[in-house]
């Protein structure tokens, strides 16, 4: 007993630190554990102690089979070897509780193909096969059929190394793609002498086959991937036909689809492989169409409104089409549907045709893929359409989802330089869709006397904006690059500056004023850049900002120009920048009529006339004028 406890303690301590030494010890333990099968124990008490110890060891080892541990295939192979020797020595209920863990190993790893080694996959199947050695009941009988099918799916070719045997794989997939019991469909594996079982444990026996089919969706061979797609599609229709009550809590088939299949399909949407992603999209469309009447949002029945019998109008057929303009059309339909169904009350949208789960789990991932996948000029229109769609979707997100999508885009910006232009445009589209102004204004009215606004939902939004999001966005206002000669060049990202201005305008007035001054300082610094192209960009950006904000903030702009551009060549830039701002305002500014003398003296534009005249006089008669009249640049 003492040795057992010491052994369990050592394994529990060393496993969390997975290194080369621990991997070697696991390999040794794998060979030792094979002897457990042949060990004979006569004492009943001793048998119970060993059984308990083995179950505890299983509990320690199973978590290390998770893909998140990032262990090597050989380490997984050794752990599976240990478990294969232990499983026959533990209780039946305990062994079957690990069926889902083994099944997941046969499926994809997040949005990737998963384990590709046939040797490791055969080891997983052998562990499942060991579970069938217990006393026969409906679940064990179903599991025996499943284990035999898994052996065929993992059969290797007799002549080609690391290649599956299509003569055994395809009959199993074809059977799963049929609805006849005689052809070994999904119902065949859970059928008994009394008919198809609706016991939840029996339905769980289909998990290994489901995960294996999901794994085959990533197969480069089109025959295998199409066969697995058809098999999963039939599984969805089978679940619909076998469900009786319509209640997810009581209906085992509905619960199986909702808790086991749909989460895997959502993860598959994130894959970069276009052909594989197409299969996942069409399978989600099948789930939506089959379970439209289900109240649970996890069946995504609201997506059924996007389906159409005409392939030209069907969203799912268009978004998976090989032609780029058809995919752009699908995204445009989403955007049009969101704008048509939105009912505005003031500035607040009251309705959305889709649930928040559909928006965040399906539509947003689909709209974001073109931004990261577009690499050629031909894909530009598709990427721009996806950016506009993301902006439309963002208007209906809750604050938690909204900040998550914005933060993801901000984190991706420095990592993906080739898609920088599209990611910046996406950030601007999301910022322009900020729709939480009313909450923040209400909070500000209630807590205007507090030092910090942190109590209500609007206060939490402001706290996240002020401490996390806005500082991160401001850090991307200026881009630093290194030229060939090693010198650093700073350039202003004009779209982000304009997007920030629009965001600040949606904040309460005192928040807007505090943030605007910081933004003007950054633009003032950009105006002093010695590169004429960068100065032009900054000047145009300042003019657009002057148009966006109210005229009463014109004195702030003039003041910043006077402070930032006060000497040398900057004096010429100051006059040119002031001219650009006034020229832009002349197209939008409406001169007030019939106002009293007191009101006229307090007009924002009139109040900053002295400051503007001072800048103009210095440009005409001051140092700037002397520099203009200099005979040679070298004399400056």
XYZ file of C-alpha atoms in Angstrom:
636
model
C 0.000 0.000 0.000
C 2.815 2.419 0.895
C 4.567 1.716 -2.396
C 1.333 2.373 -4.285
C 0.884 5.737 -2.599
C 4.516 6.686 -3.229
C 4.173 5.704 -6.875
C 0.992 7.751 -7.283
C 2.592 10.739 -5.548
C 5.669 10.680 -7.803
C 3.597 10.450 -10.986
C 1.328 13.283 -9.862
C 4.265 15.568 -9.123
C 6.293 14.938 -12.269
C 3.578 14.961 -14.923
C 2.791 18.711 -14.790
C 6.415 19.414 -15.807
C 6.537 17.678 -19.175
C 10.203 17.531 -20.200
C 12.556 15.062 -21.856
C 13.252 13.195 -18.620
C 9.565 12.790 -17.806
C 8.945 11.537 -21.344
C 11.582 8.835 -20.839
C 10.031 7.871 -17.499
C 6.626 7.614 -19.170
C 8.131 5.329 -21.799
C 9.496 3.072 -19.036
C 6.185 3.172 -17.171
C 4.432 2.141 -20.370
C 6.482 -1.057 -20.549
C 6.069 -1.790 -16.848
C 2.296 -1.292 -17.018
C 2.042 -4.088 -19.592
C 2.965 -6.497 -16.804
C -0.138 -5.464 -14.849
C -2.305 -7.445 -17.212
C -0.569 -10.671 -16.242
C -0.368 -9.945 -12.494
C -2.579 -12.208 -10.414
C -4.226 -10.806 -7.283
C -6.079 -13.216 -5.007
C -7.026 -10.945 -2.118
C -10.300 -9.064 -2.570
C -9.128 -6.120 -0.466
C -5.888 -5.903 -2.379
C -7.831 -6.028 -5.656
C -9.967 -3.066 -4.554
C -6.864 -1.092 -3.527
C -5.154 -1.725 -6.859
C -8.340 -0.834 -8.726
C -8.648 2.468 -6.855
C -4.999 3.261 -7.490
C -5.383 2.508 -11.202
C -8.427 4.757 -11.463
C -6.500 7.576 -9.802
C -3.627 7.050 -12.234
C -6.090 7.261 -15.132
C -7.395 10.542 -13.756
C -3.827 11.851 -13.704
C -2.931 10.728 -17.222
C -6.118 11.565 -19.164
C -5.715 15.392 -18.978
C -2.304 15.086 -20.659
C -4.004 13.731 -23.763
C -5.616 17.130 -24.296
C -4.320 19.013 -27.349
C -3.780 22.084 -25.203
C -0.869 20.356 -23.431
C 1.158 20.406 -26.671
C 2.879 17.108 -25.949
C 4.620 15.138 -28.680
C 3.035 12.240 -30.549
C 5.437 9.792 -28.943
C 4.513 11.010 -25.453
C 0.839 10.575 -26.309
C 1.672 7.118 -27.632
C 3.335 6.165 -24.322
C 0.441 7.537 -22.239
C -2.015 5.582 -24.364
C 0.092 2.449 -23.846
C -0.165 2.917 -20.074
C -3.917 3.512 -20.240
C -4.448 0.469 -22.456
C -2.865 -1.699 -19.752
C -4.772 0.008 -16.929
C -8.290 0.134 -18.414
C -9.007 -3.628 -18.028
C -8.098 -3.366 -14.308
C -10.545 -0.598 -13.362
C -14.294 -0.463 -12.930
C -16.466 -0.428 -16.017
C -18.149 2.899 -15.200
C -14.802 4.578 -14.626
C -13.363 3.263 -17.881
C -16.348 4.343 -19.990
C -16.217 7.839 -18.490
C -13.028 8.391 -20.519
C -14.672 7.547 -23.859
C -15.117 11.195 -24.789
C -11.467 12.005 -24.059
C -10.311 9.227 -26.397
C -12.857 10.296 -29.024
C -11.584 13.884 -29.046
C -8.100 12.648 -29.851
C -9.484 11.176 -33.071
C -10.897 14.553 -34.135
C -9.396 17.877 -35.198
C -7.149 19.945 -32.955
C -9.019 23.256 -32.749
C -9.017 24.460 -36.358
C -6.270 22.069 -37.501
C -6.343 18.475 -38.644
C -5.267 16.940 -35.315
C -3.169 13.798 -34.906
C -1.948 12.553 -38.265
C 0.199 9.618 -37.166
C -1.601 6.373 -38.013
C 0.342 4.561 -35.309
C -0.927 6.924 -32.603
C -4.476 6.813 -33.954
C -4.409 3.009 -33.909
C -3.267 3.167 -30.281
C -6.285 5.338 -29.445
C -8.596 2.858 -31.130
C -6.994 -0.014 -29.224
C -7.837 1.787 -25.965
C -11.462 2.095 -27.088
C -11.406 -1.564 -28.104
C -10.217 -2.546 -24.606
C -13.405 -1.021 -23.171
C -15.482 -3.576 -25.079
C -14.053 -6.426 -22.967
C -16.430 -5.692 -20.103
C -19.739 -7.525 -19.582
C -22.050 -7.103 -22.533
C -24.856 -4.562 -22.398
C -26.352 -2.243 -25.034
C -23.521 0.270 -24.771
C -20.763 -2.349 -24.977
C -22.431 -4.017 -27.959
C -22.646 -0.645 -29.735
C -19.058 0.133 -28.823
C -17.888 -3.160 -30.320
C -19.433 -2.238 -33.672
C -17.913 1.227 -33.469
C -14.457 -0.183 -32.612
C -14.545 -2.463 -35.653
C -15.505 0.482 -37.874
C -12.682 2.580 -36.385
C -10.177 -0.144 -37.211
C -11.261 0.012 -40.837
C -11.058 3.819 -40.873
C -7.488 3.711 -39.576
C -6.359 0.785 -41.732
C -3.035 1.517 -43.424
C -2.176 0.676 -47.001
C -0.262 -2.547 -47.501
C 2.077 -1.078 -50.128
C 2.302 2.666 -49.346
C 3.735 4.018 -46.078
C 1.573 6.409 -43.990
C -1.371 6.090 -46.365
C -4.809 4.834 -45.439
C -6.418 1.827 -47.055
C -9.203 3.267 -49.194
C -10.715 -0.174 -49.780
C -11.626 -0.260 -46.070
C -12.148 3.440 -45.365
C -14.611 4.248 -48.130
C -17.156 1.456 -47.359
C -17.429 2.723 -43.772
C -17.906 6.335 -44.883
C -20.416 5.286 -47.539
C -22.331 3.337 -44.920
C -22.426 6.336 -42.586
C -23.656 8.418 -45.503
C -26.680 6.160 -45.984
C -29.891 5.875 -43.970
C -30.353 2.121 -44.204
C -29.565 -0.145 -41.256
C -28.416 -2.871 -43.621
C -25.719 -0.549 -45.018
C -24.222 0.183 -41.590
C -25.539 3.698 -41.140
C -25.327 5.689 -37.898
C -28.388 3.888 -36.530
C -26.800 0.505 -37.212
C -24.112 1.110 -34.592
C -26.603 1.797 -31.784
C -29.245 -0.729 -32.814
C -30.033 -3.778 -30.692
C -32.238 -6.816 -31.137
C -35.129 -4.664 -29.909
C -34.479 -1.886 -32.409
C -32.704 1.467 -32.298
C -31.837 2.491 -28.761
C -32.528 6.006 -27.513
C -30.415 5.523 -24.409
C -28.039 8.461 -23.974
C -25.078 6.151 -23.276
C -25.675 4.259 -26.505
C -25.759 7.493 -28.493
C -22.436 8.469 -26.910
C -20.956 5.408 -28.585
C -21.181 7.370 -31.850
C -18.694 9.981 -30.578
C -15.548 8.256 -31.942
C -17.099 7.932 -35.403
C -18.261 11.550 -35.346
C -14.807 12.859 -34.399
C -13.113 10.643 -36.978
C -15.439 12.013 -39.656
C -14.585 15.568 -38.591
C -10.907 14.669 -38.885
C -11.446 13.399 -42.427
C -12.879 16.783 -43.471
C -9.259 18.014 -43.465
C -8.108 15.168 -45.707
C -6.598 16.495 -48.964
C -8.159 13.601 -50.844
C -11.479 14.887 -52.163
C -13.190 11.481 -52.080
C -12.516 11.021 -48.363
C -13.446 14.595 -47.381
C -16.683 14.499 -49.406
C -17.572 11.100 -47.944
C -17.083 12.356 -44.383
C -19.079 15.509 -45.175
C -21.974 13.412 -46.414
C -21.730 11.161 -43.345
C -21.957 14.124 -40.955
C -24.828 15.603 -42.952
C -26.736 12.320 -42.611
C -25.960 12.303 -38.866
C -27.711 15.681 -38.554
C -30.768 14.542 -40.511
C -30.835 11.275 -38.544
C -30.850 13.195 -35.255
C -33.751 15.288 -36.539
C -35.783 12.233 -37.569
C -35.061 10.362 -34.316
C -35.826 13.278 -31.972
C -39.323 13.032 -30.572
C -39.956 15.474 -27.737
C -38.335 18.565 -29.227
C -36.967 19.472 -25.809
C -33.174 19.614 -25.632
C -33.088 18.685 -21.941
C -35.057 15.473 -22.412
C -34.285 14.517 -26.021
C -30.940 12.679 -26.201
C -30.423 13.198 -29.928
C -30.910 16.955 -29.703
C -28.556 17.109 -26.756
C -25.974 15.076 -28.696
C -26.058 17.508 -31.643
C -26.058 20.629 -29.466
C -23.307 19.620 -27.040
C -21.050 17.432 -29.217
C -21.334 18.269 -32.912
C -22.199 21.987 -33.105
C -19.236 23.185 -30.952
C -16.854 21.270 -33.245
C -18.436 22.868 -36.315
C -17.991 26.351 -34.833
C -14.306 25.679 -34.211
C -13.943 24.409 -37.768
C -15.131 27.783 -39.113
C -11.807 29.279 -38.013
C -9.663 27.014 -40.172
C -7.528 28.687 -42.843
C -8.126 25.842 -45.285
C -10.801 27.152 -47.659
C -12.061 23.742 -48.834
C -12.369 22.420 -45.282
C -14.050 25.611 -44.076
C -16.601 25.216 -46.854
C -17.650 21.823 -45.427
C -18.080 23.254 -41.938
C -20.186 26.151 -43.257
C -22.504 23.832 -45.186
C -22.861 21.524 -42.168
C -23.857 24.481 -39.987
C -26.389 25.427 -42.648
C -27.780 21.895 -42.434
C -28.078 22.163 -38.630
C -29.854 25.503 -38.973
C -32.312 24.209 -41.585
C -33.071 20.969 -39.751
C -33.623 22.576 -36.336
C -35.214 25.894 -37.284
C -38.036 25.452 -34.798
C -35.728 24.869 -31.832
C -35.801 27.634 -29.237
C -32.205 27.067 -28.197
C -29.899 29.633 -29.864
C -27.164 26.986 -30.078
C -28.927 25.391 -33.055
C -28.704 28.726 -34.916
C -32.175 28.392 -36.393
C -32.220 32.110 -37.216
C -29.710 31.390 -40.004
C -32.451 29.588 -41.929
C -33.667 32.952 -43.278
C -30.437 33.084 -45.278
C -31.197 29.809 -47.044
C -32.956 29.733 -50.376
C -33.879 27.031 -52.852
C -32.319 29.139 -55.582
C -28.516 28.642 -55.419
C -28.056 32.185 -56.757
C -29.804 33.584 -53.679
C -28.693 31.084 -51.051
C -26.222 32.703 -48.650
C -24.355 29.501 -47.808
C -23.925 28.509 -51.437
C -22.635 31.990 -52.262
C -20.258 32.371 -49.313
C -18.628 29.031 -50.210
C -18.573 29.674 -53.972
C -15.288 29.590 -55.865
C -16.040 32.936 -57.546
C -15.050 35.961 -55.462
C -17.946 38.166 -56.587
C -20.431 35.532 -55.366
C -18.826 35.577 -51.931
C -18.947 39.371 -51.913
C -22.629 39.177 -52.790
C -23.273 36.931 -49.783
C -21.648 39.424 -47.400
C -23.562 42.290 -49.015
C -26.793 40.434 -48.342
C -25.938 40.157 -44.647
C -25.211 43.866 -44.476
C -28.427 44.749 -46.297
C -30.466 42.464 -44.051
C -29.018 44.083 -40.922
C -29.752 47.591 -42.178
C -33.311 46.743 -43.288
C -34.280 45.030 -40.030
C -32.783 47.716 -37.790
C -35.385 50.000 -36.277
C -33.838 53.178 -34.999
C -35.041 55.143 -32.003
C -32.867 58.252 -31.930
C -29.432 56.712 -32.308
C -30.118 53.326 -30.767
C -30.868 50.164 -32.767
C -33.778 48.243 -31.307
C -33.854 44.989 -33.267
C -31.560 42.517 -34.962
C -32.592 39.573 -37.138
C -29.948 37.331 -35.541
C -29.154 36.259 -31.999
C -25.938 37.400 -30.356
C -24.645 33.814 -30.580
C -25.176 33.778 -34.346
C -23.478 37.149 -34.758
C -20.356 36.300 -32.762
C -19.933 32.580 -33.448
C -20.800 32.378 -37.156
C -21.304 35.641 -39.039
C -18.334 37.535 -37.605
C -15.807 34.711 -38.250
C -17.116 34.369 -41.809
C -16.818 38.119 -42.391
C -13.290 38.284 -40.959
C -11.734 35.560 -43.110
C -11.387 37.708 -46.271
C -9.358 40.304 -44.366
C -6.696 37.753 -43.485
C -6.922 35.690 -46.688
C -6.868 38.467 -49.302
C -3.443 38.679 -50.918
C -4.050 39.762 -54.509
C -5.570 42.811 -56.162
C -8.528 40.707 -57.294
C -9.500 40.062 -53.653
C -9.554 43.742 -52.698
C -13.281 44.229 -53.348
C -14.087 41.123 -51.322
C -11.979 42.367 -48.405
C -13.577 45.812 -48.461
C -17.039 44.262 -48.491
C -16.110 42.139 -45.479
C -14.901 45.262 -43.625
C -18.225 46.979 -44.260
C -20.068 43.861 -43.077
C -18.027 43.733 -39.865
C -18.959 47.344 -39.219
C -22.661 46.519 -39.679
C -22.408 43.484 -37.398
C -20.564 45.425 -34.700
C -23.540 47.770 -34.276
C -25.537 44.898 -32.779
C -22.913 43.410 -30.453
C -22.964 43.590 -26.685
C -20.106 45.434 -25.030
C -18.209 42.259 -24.111
C -18.300 40.918 -27.669
C -17.607 44.357 -29.129
C -14.442 44.916 -27.132
C -13.251 41.368 -27.858
C -13.449 41.851 -31.625
C -11.767 45.260 -31.395
C -9.003 43.944 -29.148
C -8.345 40.994 -31.469
C -7.939 43.351 -34.424
C -5.578 45.568 -32.410
C -3.440 42.583 -31.424
C -3.310 41.277 -35.010
C -2.145 44.598 -36.478
C 1.599 44.269 -35.627
C 1.598 40.526 -36.378
C 0.248 40.665 -39.933
C 2.074 43.354 -41.865
C 0.877 42.089 -45.246
C -2.762 42.700 -44.249
C -2.083 45.925 -42.324
C -4.229 48.074 -44.618
C -7.271 45.832 -44.250
C -6.859 45.387 -40.485
C -6.623 49.159 -39.977
C -9.793 49.570 -42.037
C -11.508 46.904 -39.909
C -10.448 48.680 -36.698
C -11.883 51.931 -38.043
C -15.137 50.205 -39.059
C -15.559 48.714 -35.588
C -14.777 52.038 -33.902
C -17.287 53.822 -36.148
C -19.902 51.283 -35.006
C -19.534 52.230 -31.329
C -23.131 52.348 -30.032
C -22.787 52.563 -26.267
C -22.971 56.366 -25.984
C -26.392 56.376 -24.317
C -25.241 54.059 -21.520
C -22.186 56.188 -20.850
C -24.174 59.441 -20.869
C -26.705 58.049 -18.394
C -23.902 56.889 -16.135
C -22.228 60.271 -16.358
C -25.471 62.035 -15.386
C -25.949 59.802 -12.351
C -22.327 59.724 -11.162
C -21.136 63.186 -12.239
C -20.079 64.008 -8.667
C -18.062 60.788 -8.221
C -14.291 60.713 -8.621
C -14.479 57.492 -10.605
C -17.300 56.048 -12.669
C -17.126 52.341 -11.959
C -20.453 51.215 -10.511
C -22.832 50.762 -13.433
C -22.556 49.142 -16.828
C -21.786 52.464 -18.539
C -19.069 53.109 -15.984
C -17.491 49.751 -16.727
C -17.529 50.602 -20.441
C -15.752 53.889 -19.799
C -13.206 52.189 -17.562
C -12.382 49.633 -20.257
C -12.174 52.347 -22.913
C -10.013 54.661 -20.845
C -7.588 52.110 -19.420
C -7.366 49.461 -22.134
C -8.797 50.164 -25.576
C -8.137 53.849 -26.229
C -4.471 53.687 -25.059
C -3.942 50.670 -27.320
C -5.525 52.417 -30.311
C -3.508 55.573 -29.638
C -0.309 53.519 -29.645
C -0.996 52.727 -33.319
C -1.569 56.358 -34.337
C 2.057 56.645 -35.408
C 3.892 53.941 -37.322
C 7.655 53.622 -37.002
C 9.636 52.178 -39.887
C 13.359 51.879 -40.609
C 14.787 53.031 -43.927
C 17.677 51.464 -45.798
C 20.201 53.845 -44.242
C 19.075 52.801 -40.752
C 17.212 55.984 -39.858
C 13.798 55.758 -38.210
C 10.805 57.328 -39.928
C 7.506 58.072 -38.208
C 4.275 58.297 -40.165
C 0.750 59.146 -39.075
C -1.998 56.567 -39.603
C -4.710 58.945 -40.787
C -7.642 56.453 -40.752
C -7.055 55.643 -37.067
C -6.864 59.344 -36.199
C -10.206 59.995 -37.898
C -11.811 56.926 -36.317
C -10.626 58.023 -32.878
C -12.127 61.454 -33.457
C -15.512 59.902 -34.221
C -15.207 57.684 -31.147
C -14.349 60.643 -28.906
C -17.405 62.495 -30.241
C -19.627 59.707 -28.935
C -18.247 60.104 -25.416
C -19.609 62.622 -22.909
C -18.368 66.164 -23.574
C -15.756 66.378 -20.811
C -14.271 63.049 -21.897
C -14.195 64.230 -25.507
C -12.361 67.441 -24.677
C -9.685 65.673 -22.644
C -8.962 63.171 -25.405
C -9.103 65.673 -28.282
C -6.170 67.709 -26.964
C -3.961 64.587 -26.887
C -4.945 63.701 -30.456
C -4.152 67.213 -31.704
C -0.684 66.996 -30.152
C 0.055 63.826 -32.124
C -1.092 65.478 -35.371
C 0.959 68.580 -34.531
C 4.042 66.410 -34.175
C 3.266 64.742 -37.525
C 2.990 68.185 -39.184
C 6.580 68.895 -38.142
C 7.826 65.842 -40.065
C 10.530 66.674 -42.625
C 8.962 64.339 -45.179
C 6.593 66.381 -47.337
C 4.309 63.412 -48.005
C 3.847 62.840 -44.284
C 3.139 66.545 -43.755
C 0.484 66.451 -46.491
C -1.168 63.461 -44.859
C -1.191 65.150 -41.452
C -2.548 68.400 -42.916
C -5.385 66.603 -44.704
C -6.177 64.639 -41.552
C -6.346 67.831 -39.477
C -8.703 69.404 -42.019
C -11.039 66.396 -41.888
C -10.986 66.437 -38.077
C -11.866 70.153 -38.112
C -14.905 69.340 -40.250
C -15.973 66.454 -37.990
C -15.811 68.317 -34.680
C -17.783 71.409 -33.753
C -16.498 74.864 -34.717
C -16.167 75.759 -31.046
C -13.053 73.549 -30.946
C -11.357 75.600 -33.697
C -9.429 77.659 -31.044
C -7.908 74.387 -29.766
C -6.658 73.581 -33.272
C -5.201 77.072 -33.755
C -3.544 76.950 -30.342
C -1.940 73.574 -31.105
C -0.615 74.884 -34.422
C 0.902 77.892 -32.688
C 2.597 75.751 -30.031
C 3.800 72.802 -32.139
C 5.010 74.778 -35.144
C 6.814 77.765 -33.668
C 10.243 77.931 -35.295
C 12.313 77.373 -38.409
C 10.763 75.567 -41.355
C 7.730 74.780 -39.164
C 6.499 78.357 -39.587
C 5.729 77.717 -43.257
C 3.964 74.476 -42.340
C 1.858 76.312 -39.743
C 0.528 78.795 -42.257
C -0.208 76.091 -44.811
C -1.988 73.954 -42.190
C -4.122 76.901 -41.058
C -5.023 77.631 -44.667
C -6.085 73.992 -45.233
C -8.262 74.011 -42.107
C -9.987 77.291 -43.009
C -10.492 76.150 -46.602
C -12.126 72.921 -45.417
C -14.368 74.778 -42.933
C -15.458 77.279 -45.572
C -17.371 74.505 -47.331
C -19.337 73.470 -44.233
C -19.473 76.471 -41.909
C -22.762 78.370 -41.861
C -22.476 81.987 -40.770
C -25.100 82.790 -38.129
C -27.523 85.567 -39.038
C -29.521 87.999 -36.919
C -27.584 87.605 -33.685
C -27.035 90.205 -31.005
C -23.734 91.949 -30.426
C -23.088 89.969 -27.202
C -23.710 86.646 -28.953
C -21.569 87.682 -31.925
C -18.612 88.424 -29.667
C -18.833 84.930 -28.179
C -19.050 83.023 -31.474
C -16.296 80.320 -31.610
C -14.972 81.392 -34.986
C -14.862 85.068 -34.096
C -13.102 84.356 -30.794
C -10.106 82.730 -32.528
C -9.729 85.416 -35.217
C -7.026 87.310 -33.216
C -4.945 84.142 -32.873
C -5.315 83.383 -36.583
C -4.371 86.949 -37.523
C -1.267 86.654 -35.359
C -0.184 83.553 -37.320
C -0.942 85.304 -40.634
C 0.980 88.447 -39.668
C 4.010 86.396 -38.620
C 3.886 84.601 -41.958
C 3.668 87.889 -43.916
C 5.847 90.226 -41.883
C 7.762 88.075 -39.365
C 10.597 85.551 -39.432
C 8.806 83.323 -41.922
C 8.701 86.205 -44.399
C 12.433 86.816 -43.971
C 13.177 83.138 -44.657
C 11.116 83.286 -47.828
C 13.123 86.258 -49.102
C 16.510 84.648 -48.391
C 18.661 84.336 -51.514
C 19.969 80.872 -50.634
C 18.848 78.008 -48.451
C 22.391 77.677 -47.125
C 22.163 81.143 -45.473
C 19.421 80.004 -43.060
